[in-house]
Amino acid sequence: LAKTTQPISMDSYEGQEVNITCSHNNIATNDYITWYQQFPSQGPRFIIQGYKTKVTNEVASLFIPADRKSSTLSLPRVSLSDTAVYYCLVGETYNFNKFYFGSGTKLNVKP
Amino acid sequence: KAGVTQTPRYLIKTRGQQVTLSCSPISGHRSVSWYQQTPGQGLQFLFEYFSETQRNKGNFPGRFSGRQFSNSRSEMNVSTLELGDSALYLCASSLGVSPLSTDTQYFGPGTRLTVL
């Protein structure tokens, strides 16, 4: 079971770029890296997923080094509405028993 | 396309009772997973159903059970409720096919269960 380690919390200001790093030293060959965002009393929302190198979509970028033992979620120009908990997951996408959400990172965006 | 829906949204029960929660996945999704979220334990995987069969199971006692119907809708049941079962129960749906696909889980809003 590939567990993940993230900072418990981070503070940022509106307009800044935020980088959240996740460690997953025991990641397996078939594991993908997925990030979710969760607001209070709501279900997690998919942000981005990758396997190696860099992935970018309309809301975030995901950087994965060659050894894949860590990954960094980058949120460009955050706003107050980005205040949420961000979870990093690793696991084979078809075998949900291997999904481990961990404690996540509480991002607090200040005005 | 409608998202994942869960009913009821809020529920209050007493110890010893049993409860059934319902989840309707996104149209076309065949996999439904259930999670329990508490402040102390975070998000924990309960089980996953695919085509009416339980495909994966987490480390929860037998009081927690589920099923999936032919239309992919799923229910989970908790019997003999304990105070520690108070939590947000989340359902997630996905296509659930192809082992190495980028199969994304879409979560519902959850059911807030309070056990008194």
CSV table of N, CA, C and O in Angstrom, one decimal, chain B residues 17-79:
chain,number,residue,atom,x,y,z
B,17,GLN,N,-29.5,1.0,16.3
B,17,GLN,CA,-30.3,0.9,15.1
B,17,GLN,C,-29.5,0.6,13.9
B,17,GLN,O,-28.2,0.5,14.0
B,18,GLN,N,-30.2,0.4,12.8
B,18,GLN,CA,-29.5,0.2,11.5
B,18,GLN,C,-29.9,1.3,10.6
B,18,GLN,O,-30.9,1.9,10.7
B,19,VAL,N,-29.0,1.5,9.5
B,19,VAL,CA,-29.3,2.6,8.6
B,19,VAL,C,-28.9,2.1,7.2
B,19,VAL,O,-28.0,1.3,7.0
B,20,THR,N,-29.6,2.7,6.2
B,20,THR,CA,-29.3,2.4,4.8
B,20,THR,C,-29.2,3.7,4.1
B,20,THR,O,-30.0,4.6,4.2
B,21,LEU,N,-28.0,3.8,3.4
B,21,LEU,CA,-27.7,5.0,2.6
B,21,LEU,C,-27.8,4.7,1.1
B,21,LEU,O,-27.4,3.6,0.8
B,22,SER,N,-28.1,5.6,0.3
B,22,SER,CA,-28.3,5.4,-1.1
B,22,SER,C,-27.4,6.3,-1.9
B,22,SER,O,-27.1,7.4,-1.6
B,23,CYS,N,-26.9,5.7,-3.1
B,23,CYS,CA,-26.1,6.5,-4.0
B,23,CYS,C,-26.5,6.2,-5.4
B,23,CYS,O,-26.6,5.0,-5.8
B,24,SER,N,-26.7,7.2,-6.2
B,24,SER,CA,-26.9,7.1,-7.6
B,24,SER,C,-25.7,7.6,-8.4
B,24,SER,O,-25.4,8.8,-8.3
B,25,PRO,N,-25.1,6.8,-9.1
B,25,PRO,CA,-23.8,7.2,-9.8
B,25,PRO,C,-24.2,8.0,-11.1
B,25,PRO,O,-25.3,8.1,-11.5
B,26,ILE,N,-23.1,8.6,-11.6
B,26,ILE,CA,-23.3,9.3,-12.9
B,26,ILE,C,-23.7,8.3,-14.0
B,26,ILE,O,-23.2,7.1,-14.0
B,27,SER,N,-24.6,8.7,-14.9
B,27,SER,CA,-25.0,7.8,-15.9
B,27,SER,C,-23.9,7.2,-16.7
B,27,SER,O,-23.0,8.0,-17.2
B,28,GLY,N,-23.9,5.9,-16.9
B,28,GLY,CA,-22.8,5.3,-17.6
B,28,GLY,C,-21.7,4.7,-16.7
B,28,GLY,O,-20.9,3.9,-17.2
B,29,HIS,N,-21.6,5.2,-15.5
B,29,HIS,CA,-20.6,4.7,-14.6
B,29,HIS,C,-21.1,3.4,-14.0
B,29,HIS,O,-22.2,3.2,-13.5
B,30,ARG,N,-20.1,2.4,-13.9
B,30,ARG,CA,-20.5,1.1,-13.4
B,30,ARG,C,-19.8,0.8,-12.1
B,30,ARG,O,-20.1,-0.2,-11.4
B,31,SER,N,-18.9,1.6,-11.7
B,31,SER,CA,-18.2,1.4,-10.4
B,31,SER,C,-18.7,2.4,-9.3
B,31,SER,O,-18.8,3.6,-9.6
B,32,VAL,N,-19.0,1.9,-8.2
B,32,VAL,CA,-19.4,2.8,-7.1
B,32,VAL,C,-18.6,2.4,-5.8
B,32,VAL,O,-18.5,1.2,-5.5
B,33,SER,N,-17.9,3.4,-5.3
B,33,SER,CA,-17.1,3.2,-4.0
B,33,SER,C,-17.7,4.0,-2.9
B,33,SER,O,-18.3,5.0,-3.1
B,34,TRP,N,-17.5,3.4,-1.7
B,34,TRP,CA,-18.0,4.1,-0.5
B,34,TRP,C,-16.8,4.4,0.4
B,34,TRP,O,-15.9,3.6,0.6
B,35,TYR,N,-16.9,5.6,1.0
B,35,TYR,CA,-15.9,6.1,2.0
B,35,TYR,C,-16.5,6.6,3.2
B,35,TYR,O,-17.6,7.1,3.2
B,36,GLN,N,-15.8,6.5,4.3
B,36,GLN,CA,-16.2,7.1,5.6
B,36,GLN,C,-15.2,8.2,5.9
B,36,GLN,O,-14.0,8.0,5.8
B,37,GLN,N,-15.7,9.3,6.3
B,37,GLN,CA,-14.8,10.4,6.6
B,37,GLN,C,-15.2,10.9,8.0
B,37,GLN,O,-16.3,11.4,8.3
B,38,THR,N,-14.2,10.9,8.9
B,38,THR,CA,-14.3,11.4,10.2
B,38,THR,C,-13.1,12.4,10.5
B,38,THR,O,-12.1,12.2,9.9
B,39,PRO,N,-13.3,13.3,11.5
B,39,PRO,CA,-12.1,14.2,11.8
B,39,PRO,C,-10.9,13.4,12.3
B,39,PRO,O,-9.8,13.8,12.0
B,40,GLY,N,-11.1,12.4,13.0
B,40,GLY,CA,-10.0,11.6,13.5
B,40,GLY,C,-9.3,10.7,12.6
B,40,GLY,O,-8.1,10.6,12.5
B,41,GLN,N,-10.0,10.0,11.7
B,41,GLN,CA,-9.5,9.0,10.8
B,41,GLN,C,-9.4,9.5,9.4
B,41,GLN,O,-8.8,8.8,8.6
B,42,GLY,N,-10.0,10.6,9.1
B,42,GLY,CA,-9.9,11.1,7.7
B,42,GLY,C,-10.8,10.3,6.8
B,42,GLY,O,-11.8,9.7,7.2
B,43,LEU,N,-10.4,10.2,5.5
B,43,LEU,CA,-11.2,9.5,4.5
B,43,LEU,C,-10.7,8.0,4.5
B,43,LEU,O,-9.6,7.8,4.2
B,44,GLN,N,-11.6,7.1,4.7
B,44,GLN,CA,-11.3,5.7,4.7
B,44,GLN,C,-12.2,4.9,3.7
B,44,GLN,O,-13.4,5.1,3.7
B,45,PHE,N,-11.5,4.1,3.0
B,45,PHE,CA,-12.3,3.3,1.9
B,45,PHE,C,-13.0,2.2,2.6
B,45,PHE,O,-12.5,1.4,3.4
B,46,LEU,N,-14.3,2.1,2.2
B,46,LEU,CA,-15.2,1.0,2.8
B,46,LEU,C,-15.2,-0.2,1.8
B,46,LEU,O,-14.9,-1.3,2.1
B,47,PHE,N,-15.8,0.0,0.6
B,47,PHE,CA,-15.8,-1.0,-0.4
B,47,PHE,C,-16.2,-0.4,-1.7
B,47,PHE,O,-16.6,0.7,-1.8
B,48,GLU,N,-16.0,-1.2,-2.8
B,48,GLU,CA,-16.3,-0.8,-4.1
B,48,GLU,C,-17.1,-1.9,-4.8
B,48,GLU,O,-16.8,-3.1,-4.7
B,49,TYR,N,-18.1,-1.5,-5.6
B,49,TYR,CA,-18.9,-2.4,-6.4
B,49,TYR,C,-18.8,-2.1,-7.8
B,49,TYR,O,-18.7,-0.9,-8.2
B,50,PHE,N,-18.8,-3.1,-8.6
B,50,PHE,CA,-18.7,-3.0,-10.1
B,50,PHE,C,-19.6,-4.1,-10.7
B,50,PHE,O,-19.4,-5.3,-10.3
B,51,SER,N,-20.5,-3.7,-11.5
B,51,SER,CA,-21.5,-4.6,-12.1
B,51,SER,C,-22.1,-5.6,-11.1
B,51,SER,O,-22.1,-6.8,-11.2
B,52,GLU,N,-22.6,-5.0,-10.0
B,52,GLU,CA,-23.3,-5.7,-9.0
B,52,GLU,C,-22.5,-6.6,-8.1
B,52,GLU,O,-23.0,-7.4,-7.3
B,53,THR,N,-21.2,-6.6,-8.2
B,53,THR,CA,-20.3,-7.4,-7.5
B,53,THR,C,-19.3,-6.6,-6.6
B,53,THR,O,-18.8,-5.6,-7.1
B,54,GLN,N,-19.1,-7.0,-5.4
B,54,GLN,CA,-18.1,-6.3,-4.6
B,54,GLN,C,-16.8,-6.7,-5.1
B,54,GLN,O,-16.3,-7.8,-5.0
B,55,ARG,N,-16.0,-5.7,-5.6
B,55,ARG,CA,-14.7,-6.0,-6.2
B,55,ARG,C,-13.6,-5.7,-5.2
B,55,ARG,O,-12.5,-6.3,-5.3
B,56,ASN,N,-13.8,-4.7,-4.3
B,56,ASN,CA,-12.7,-4.4,-3.3
B,56,ASN,C,-13.4,-4.1,-2.0
B,56,ASN,O,-14.5,-3.6,-1.9
B,57,LYS,N,-12.6,-4.4,-0.9
B,57,LYS,CA,-13.2,-4.1,0.4
B,57,LYS,C,-12.1,-3.6,1.3
B,57,LYS,O,-10.9,-4.0,1.3
B,58,GLY,N,-12.5,-2.6,2.1
B,58,GLY,CA,-11.5,-2.0,3.1
B,58,GLY,C,-11.6,-2.7,4.4
B,58,GLY,O,-12.2,-3.8,4.5
B,59,ASN,N,-11.0,-2.2,5.4
B,59,ASN,CA,-10.9,-2.8,6.7
B,59,ASN,C,-11.9,-2.4,7.7
B,59,ASN,O,-11.6,-1.7,8.7
B,60,PHE,N,-13.2,-2.7,7.4
B,60,PHE,CA,-14.3,-2.3,8.3
B,60,PHE,C,-15.0,-3.6,8.7
B,60,PHE,O,-14.9,-4.6,8.0
B,61,PRO,N,-15.6,-3.5,9.9
B,61,PRO,CA,-16.3,-4.7,10.4
B,61,PRO,C,-17.5,-5.1,9.6
B,61,PRO,O,-18.0,-4.3,8.7
B,62,GLY,N,-18.0,-6.3,9.8
B,62,GLY,CA,-19.1,-6.9,9.0
B,62,GLY,C,-20.4,-6.1,9.1
B,62,GLY,O,-21.3,-6.3,8.4
B,63,ARG,N,-20.4,-5.2,10.1
B,63,ARG,CA,-21.7,-4.4,10.3
B,63,ARG,C,-21.9,-3.5,9.1
B,63,ARG,O,-23.0,-3.0,8.9
B,64,PHE,N,-20.8,-3.2,8.4
B,64,PHE,CA,-20.9,-2.4,7.2
B,64,PHE,C,-21.0,-3.3,6.0
B,64,PHE,O,-20.2,-4.1,5.7
B,65,SER,N,-22.1,-3.1,5.2
B,65,SER,CA,-22.3,-3.9,4.0
B,65,SER,C,-22.8,-3.0,2.9
B,65,SER,O,-23.3,-1.9,3.2
B,66,GLY,N,-22.9,-3.6,1.8
B,66,GLY,CA,-23.4,-2.8,0.6
B,66,GLY,C,-23.9,-3.7,-0.4
B,66,GLY,O,-23.8,-4.9,-0.4
B,67,ARG,N,-24.5,-3.1,-1.4
B,67,ARG,CA,-24.9,-3.8,-2.6
B,67,ARG,C,-25.1,-2.9,-3.8
B,67,ARG,O,-25.2,-1.7,-3.6
B,68,GLN,N,-25.1,-3.4,-4.9
B,68,GLN,CA,-25.3,-2.6,-6.1
B,68,GLN,C,-26.3,-3.3,-7.0
B,68,GLN,O,-26.4,-4.5,-7.1
B,69,PHE,N,-27.2,-2.5,-7.6
B,69,PHE,CA,-28.3,-2.9,-8.4
B,69,PHE,C,-27.9,-2.9,-9.9
B,69,PHE,O,-26.9,-2.4,-10.3
B,70,SER,N,-28.7,-3.5,-10.7
B,70,SER,CA,-28.4,-3.6,-12.1
B,70,SER,C,-28.3,-2.3,-12.8
B,70,SER,O,-27.7,-2.1,-13.8
B,71,ASN,N,-28.9,-1.2,-12.2
B,71,ASN,CA,-28.8,0.1,-12.8
B,71,ASN,C,-27.6,0.9,-12.2
B,71,ASN,O,-27.5,2.1,-12.4
B,72,SER,N,-26.7,0.2,-11.5
B,72,SER,CA,-25.5,0.7,-10.9
B,72,SER,C,-25.8,1.5,-9.6
B,72,SER,O,-24.8,1.9,-9.0
B,73,ARG,N,-27.0,1.8,-9.3
B,73,ARG,CA,-27.3,2.4,-8.0
B,73,ARG,C,-26.8,1.5,-6.9
B,73,ARG,O,-26.8,0.3,-7.0
B,74,SER,N,-26.3,2.2,-5.8
B,74,SER,CA,-25.8,1.4,-4.7
B,74,SER,C,-26.4,1.8,-3.4
B,74,SER,O,-26.8,2.9,-3.2
B,75,GLU,N,-26.4,0.9,-2.5
B,75,GLU,CA,-26.8,1.2,-1.1
B,75,GLU,C,-25.7,0.6,-0.2
B,75,GLU,O,-25.1,-0.4,-0.5
B,76,MET,N,-25.6,1.3,0.9
B,76,MET,CA,-24.7,0.7,2.0
B,76,MET,C,-25.6,0.7,3.3
B,76,MET,O,-26.4,1.5,3.5
B,77,ASN,N,-25.3,-0.3,4.0
B,77,ASN,CA,-26.1,-0.6,5.3
B,77,ASN,C,-25.1,-0.7,6.4
B,77,ASN,O,-24.0,-1.3,6.3
B,78,VAL,N,-25.5,0.0,7.5
B,78,VAL,CA,-24.7,-0.2,8.8
B,78,VAL,C,-25.7,-0.7,9.8
B,78,VAL,O,-26.7,-0.1,10.1
B,79,SER,N,-25.4,-1.9,10.4
B,79,SER,CA,-26.2,-2.4,11.4
B,79,SER,C,-25.7,-2.2,12.8
B,79,SER,O,-24.5,-1.9,12.9
